[in-house]
Amino acid sequence: MVQIPKEPAPPSPLQRSVPTSADVARLAGVSRATVSYVLNNTSAVRISEPTRRRVHEAAKELGYVPHAAARSLRAGHSRLVLMPTPNVPIGPLYSQFINEIQWALSRLDYTVVQHGGIGLRGDDAARAWAELRPVAVIVPGVGLGPQGVAVLKRSGAKAVVTLTPEPVEGAHALILDHAGVGHSAGRHLVERGRRRIGVVVPEEPGFGVFSQPRLAGVRRAVQGTDATVTELPLAYDEAAAARLARDWRSLGLDAVFAYNDEYAMLVMRALQDEGVGVPGETAVVGADDLMLGRLLRPRLSTVHLELPSGRHLAELVDRVVRDPASVPTTHDVLGARIVHRESS
Amino acid sequence: MVQIPKEPAPPSPLQRSVPTSADVARLAGVSRATVSYVLNNTSAVRISEPTRRRVHEAAKELGYVPHAAARSLRAGHSRLVLMPTPNVPIGPLYSQFINEIQWALSRLDYTVVQHGGIGLRGDDAARAWAELRPVAVIVPGVGLGPQGVAVLKRSGAKAVVTLTPEPVEGAHALILDHAGVGHSAGRHLVERGRRRIGVVVPEEPGFGVFSQPRLAGVRRAVQGTDATVTELPLAYDEAAAARLARDWRSLGLDAVFAYNDEYAMLVMRALQDEGVGVPGETAVVGADDLMLGRLLRPRLSTVHLELPSGRHLAELVDRVVRDPASVPTTHDVLGARIVHRESS
DNA sequence: TTGAAAGCGCTACCAT
DNA sequence: ATGGTAGCGCTTTCAA
């Protein structure tokens, strides 16, 4: 990139700086206003056909691309929808979900962007997002408090939608009932006569926000019964699983609820390799209802978590953006239900 | 959001519009310049401690967040690194990879953003990215031609890094050798005496850019031998796999290379349910070396694809951004190697 | 039908 | 030590 230093250089075709609408105007022999009218085909103004052509040709020749920042600065708003990138490796379920949202919002003419603010937490993260002046923010997982919501709204975000276990003051909340996931699993196991339930919790950092509510849900499910709940921290790693399996019989458990289907597979495989019968000796239940579970033998019982459809969520966002007052800050709770197969 | 229409209203504390640095200046009783100096602690200028305090307090009280667009418009450049979101559901391998990159680039003080431009293809996508004036673009998968690279560079992108099977003119290319993946698998199967190789290719749209090169690699590996290659389109779906397995013996194949470990599991399970012995009757090889494969029985042979470390990639980007000329547009080829386990 | 010009929020140069 | 101010690229009245 050649930097032309001080003197205003005569416009040369070889000039390597970024073309602006003024360059297009100059080349087409019209004003910047006309360029804007043509390229946005502003309906309020009629431009003659020859002029339009000249402008389009000039733009193409220069490889002109409008400057989004300048545009939205002038307009006073953007069509940017921001989602923070979760800072844990995501599963196929969530990956699919993200894609649906992006697709649906694209159809509504929003620009969707995932913001990779690793290491920023709480209000710092919210401030980082607010700098981009998004018109809406969709926050999965936790880490956003009422403060953060306020920052975003003050910065012009019309809609803040959270996908968390708990509602957040000021935001439109879709309650992902992780406790409900644990509760479904726990109740199912108790009903099937299990009494000593282990709950596998990932050791990897960052999963706690999901795994702890799930664990709490299991605890709630066994209240009033004589069943017990044992927390089992586990790394996603063959050796760790083998160690757990080796000690299994001394733990005296007759059931295990794993954080999700992948951890469930890890544990089930280790148990089987150790000669522990599933479900005879130990019942295994996973979560997220991945394809994976149906392919295991025995087929894996799991908890299906109902995510909102991308279309649904996109329409919610759009409605709130268009008229924030029209949509009350609903707290829709998304259901979780057990899918009983063979492992429990 | 209350819009104050025409008349310049007296500044009211209840005013709900987005606070600017001018508001901060007014509240602190200083000029906008001073606000800027303080909030960016500009070292070239010394501001008295009392003034600093007043500015900081005013900013906090108003909930002031700087406007990134205005800032980068003024500065003439941004620290934005853009990655398009792949429009197919991503696996754990890639998800992990993305996270590493974001982490590493965050450390270098870049803002990383994934752009969800579903439905935009080729140069349209490049233009959409260019509107955001990123300082660098990292493009996994294909869909970006030399034209697209040119558009990005003209718009001020200092670095364009592609992660594709083929180098792209003008970009710094890291060659993900998908053909090499297929080749490793094919050669391995031939060496183990297999002669009639099926290759499972996802039916879902969007995978072709990876699966076709992998298929081609297998074809290349069997050249000069008497082995044959059969393309097997397959949906990621139990019923489809069962159908394939039912017809398996009439196909007369003695080996199958699946698109990745997940498809391999799907196929292997269906074959086993049909009574087809693995690896006795049919060898199975997957790809991507997921944890999954080690948990299957028999343990899944797979092709390990070497992705660059996030740190490595981030440093490449940073070096190119700092001095584009200093780094030649290298074409690093990333290796693929077979991991032989029990299924082949 | 087209052009001149103001101004979005911010930073950096030049005065004071 | 602080303030005035020009100008980044764009859209949109208002005038001609």
Short mmCIF file of C-alpha atoms in Angstrom, two decimals, chain A residues 57-213:
data_model
loop_
_atom_site.label_atom_id
_atom_site.label_comp_id
_atom_site.label_asym_id
_atom_site.label_seq_id
_atom_site.Cartn_x
_atom_site.Cartn_y
_atom_site.Cartn_z
CA GLU A 57 -19.15 1.99 -14.61
CA ALA A 58 -16.91 4.29 -12.64
CA ALA A 59 -17.67 2.42 -9.43
CA LYS A 60 -16.90 -0.90 -11.01
CA GLU A 61 -13.73 0.35 -12.63
CA LEU A 62 -12.39 1.65 -9.34
CA GLY A 63 -13.55 -1.38 -7.41
CA TYR A 64 -15.48 0.92 -5.13
CA VAL A 65 -16.96 -0.58 -1.96
CA PRO A 66 -18.93 1.69 0.37
CA HIS A 67 -17.52 2.27 3.84
CA ALA A 68 -19.94 0.72 6.33
CA ALA A 69 -18.62 2.73 9.26
CA ALA A 70 -19.04 6.05 7.50
CA ARG A 71 -22.48 5.07 6.33
CA SER A 72 -23.80 4.07 9.71
CA LEU A 73 -22.13 7.01 11.36
CA ARG A 74 -24.08 9.28 9.10
CA ALA A 75 -27.29 7.26 9.35
CA GLY A 76 -27.13 7.16 13.13
CA HIS A 77 -27.87 3.46 13.24
CA SER A 78 -26.75 0.16 11.78
CA ARG A 79 -28.31 -3.20 10.88
CA LEU A 80 -25.66 -5.05 12.82
CA VAL A 81 -26.68 -7.94 15.05
CA LEU A 82 -23.93 -9.07 17.36
CA MET A 83 -23.51 -12.43 19.04
CA PRO A 84 -20.56 -13.14 21.28
CA THR A 85 -18.64 -16.27 20.31
CA PRO A 86 -18.89 -18.77 23.15
CA ASN A 87 -15.42 -19.37 24.55
CA VAL A 88 -15.79 -23.12 24.83
CA PRO A 89 -15.69 -25.55 21.93
CA ILE A 90 -19.26 -25.82 20.76
CA GLY A 91 -21.14 -28.97 19.87
CA PRO A 92 -22.99 -29.74 16.68
CA LEU A 93 -26.30 -28.80 18.30
CA TYR A 94 -25.23 -25.26 19.02
CA SER A 95 -23.32 -24.89 15.79
CA GLN A 96 -26.45 -25.75 13.87
CA PHE A 97 -28.41 -23.31 15.95
CA ILE A 98 -26.03 -20.44 15.23
CA ASN A 99 -26.27 -21.13 11.53
CA GLU A 100 -30.04 -21.07 11.61
CA ILE A 101 -30.05 -17.72 13.35
CA GLN A 102 -27.61 -16.23 10.91
CA TRP A 103 -29.58 -17.48 7.99
CA ALA A 104 -32.87 -16.19 9.34
CA LEU A 105 -31.47 -12.78 10.24
CA SER A 106 -29.75 -12.47 6.87
CA ARG A 107 -33.13 -12.97 5.24
CA LEU A 108 -34.36 -9.99 7.23
CA ASP A 109 -31.45 -7.96 5.94
CA TYR A 110 -29.38 -7.82 9.09
CA THR A 111 -25.63 -8.24 9.16
CA VAL A 112 -24.77 -10.88 11.71
CA VAL A 113 -21.43 -10.94 13.40
CA GLN A 114 -19.95 -13.17 16.08
CA HIS A 115 -17.66 -11.21 18.34
CA GLY A 116 -14.66 -13.16 19.59
CA GLY A 117 -14.01 -11.34 22.81
CA ILE A 118 -12.04 -14.02 24.58
CA GLY A 119 -10.85 -13.04 27.99
CA LEU A 120 -13.33 -10.21 28.37
CA ARG A 121 -15.77 -10.83 31.14
CA GLY A 122 -18.94 -9.24 32.35
CA ASP A 123 -19.25 -5.55 31.77
CA ASP A 124 -15.97 -5.25 29.91
CA ALA A 125 -17.38 -7.58 27.32
CA ALA A 126 -20.58 -5.59 27.12
CA ARG A 127 -18.59 -2.40 26.56
CA ALA A 128 -16.55 -4.02 23.82
CA TRP A 129 -19.75 -5.05 22.06
CA ALA A 130 -21.31 -1.65 22.57
CA GLU A 131 -18.42 0.03 20.77
CA LEU A 132 -19.70 -1.51 17.56
CA ARG A 133 -23.14 0.05 18.13
CA PRO A 134 -25.10 -3.05 17.19
CA VAL A 135 -28.84 -2.65 16.76
CA ALA A 136 -29.33 -5.96 18.56
CA VAL A 137 -27.31 -8.35 20.67
CA ILE A 138 -27.99 -12.05 21.18
CA VAL A 139 -26.19 -13.45 24.20
CA PRO A 140 -25.96 -17.20 24.72
CA GLY A 141 -24.51 -18.46 27.95
CA VAL A 142 -24.12 -16.16 30.89
CA GLY A 143 -21.78 -13.37 31.88
CA LEU A 144 -24.13 -10.52 31.14
CA GLY A 145 -25.77 -8.76 34.05
CA PRO A 146 -28.35 -5.99 34.20
CA GLN A 147 -25.45 -3.52 34.11
CA GLY A 148 -24.28 -4.94 30.81
CA VAL A 149 -27.75 -4.79 29.36
CA ALA A 150 -27.99 -1.17 30.40
CA VAL A 151 -24.68 -0.33 28.73
CA LEU A 152 -25.84 -1.92 25.51
CA LYS A 153 -29.17 -0.15 25.53
CA ARG A 154 -27.57 3.20 26.28
CA SER A 155 -25.36 2.61 23.28
CA GLY A 156 -28.31 2.25 21.00
CA ALA A 157 -29.02 -1.48 21.04
CA LYS A 158 -32.75 -1.78 20.54
CA ALA A 159 -32.92 -5.47 21.38
CA VAL A 160 -30.93 -7.53 23.85
CA VAL A 161 -31.90 -11.18 23.85
CA THR A 162 -30.38 -13.62 26.31
CA LEU A 163 -30.31 -17.40 26.12
CA THR A 164 -29.53 -18.27 29.68
CA PRO A 165 -30.77 -20.30 32.63
CA GLU A 166 -31.90 -17.16 34.43
CA PRO A 167 -33.70 -14.09 33.12
CA VAL A 168 -31.65 -10.91 32.98
CA GLU A 169 -33.20 -7.61 34.00
CA GLY A 170 -33.99 -5.48 30.99
CA ALA A 171 -33.37 -8.13 28.36
CA HIS A 172 -35.70 -10.31 26.39
CA ALA A 173 -34.91 -13.66 27.91
CA LEU A 174 -35.28 -17.09 26.45
CA ILE A 175 -34.78 -19.35 29.40
CA LEU A 176 -32.62 -22.33 28.59
CA ASP A 177 -33.60 -24.50 31.47
CA HIS A 178 -30.40 -26.33 32.27
CA ALA A 179 -31.70 -27.16 35.71
CA GLY A 180 -34.68 -28.68 33.94
CA VAL A 181 -32.31 -30.86 31.92
CA GLY A 182 -30.78 -32.22 35.09
CA HIS A 183 -34.19 -32.54 36.67
CA SER A 184 -35.55 -34.63 33.78
CA ALA A 185 -32.59 -36.94 33.94
CA GLY A 186 -32.71 -37.25 37.72
CA ARG A 187 -36.41 -37.94 37.86
CA HIS A 188 -36.13 -40.51 35.10
CA LEU A 189 -33.37 -42.37 36.90
CA VAL A 190 -35.22 -42.34 40.21
CA GLU A 191 -38.39 -43.59 38.55
CA ARG A 192 -36.45 -46.46 37.10
CA GLY A 193 -35.35 -47.47 40.55
CA ARG A 194 -31.84 -46.02 40.65
CA ARG A 195 -30.72 -44.73 43.99
CA ARG A 196 -27.03 -43.75 43.80
CA ILE A 197 -26.63 -41.28 40.96
CA GLY A 198 -23.30 -39.94 39.74
CA VAL A 199 -23.26 -36.70 37.75
CA VAL A 200 -20.36 -36.16 35.37
CA VAL A 201 -19.20 -32.55 35.24
CA PRO A 202 -16.53 -31.42 32.74
CA GLU A 203 -13.28 -30.37 34.32
CA GLU A 204 -12.50 -28.07 31.42
CA PRO A 205 -12.98 -24.44 32.42
CA GLY A 206 -15.91 -22.56 30.96
CA PHE A 207 -18.46 -25.35 31.16
CA GLY A 208 -19.48 -24.56 34.71
CA VAL A 209 -22.21 -22.17 33.68
CA PHE A 210 -24.07 -25.05 32.06
CA SER A 211 -22.95 -28.02 34.09
CA GLN A 212 -23.63 -26.59 37.54
CA PRO A 213 -27.31 -25.83 36.89
#
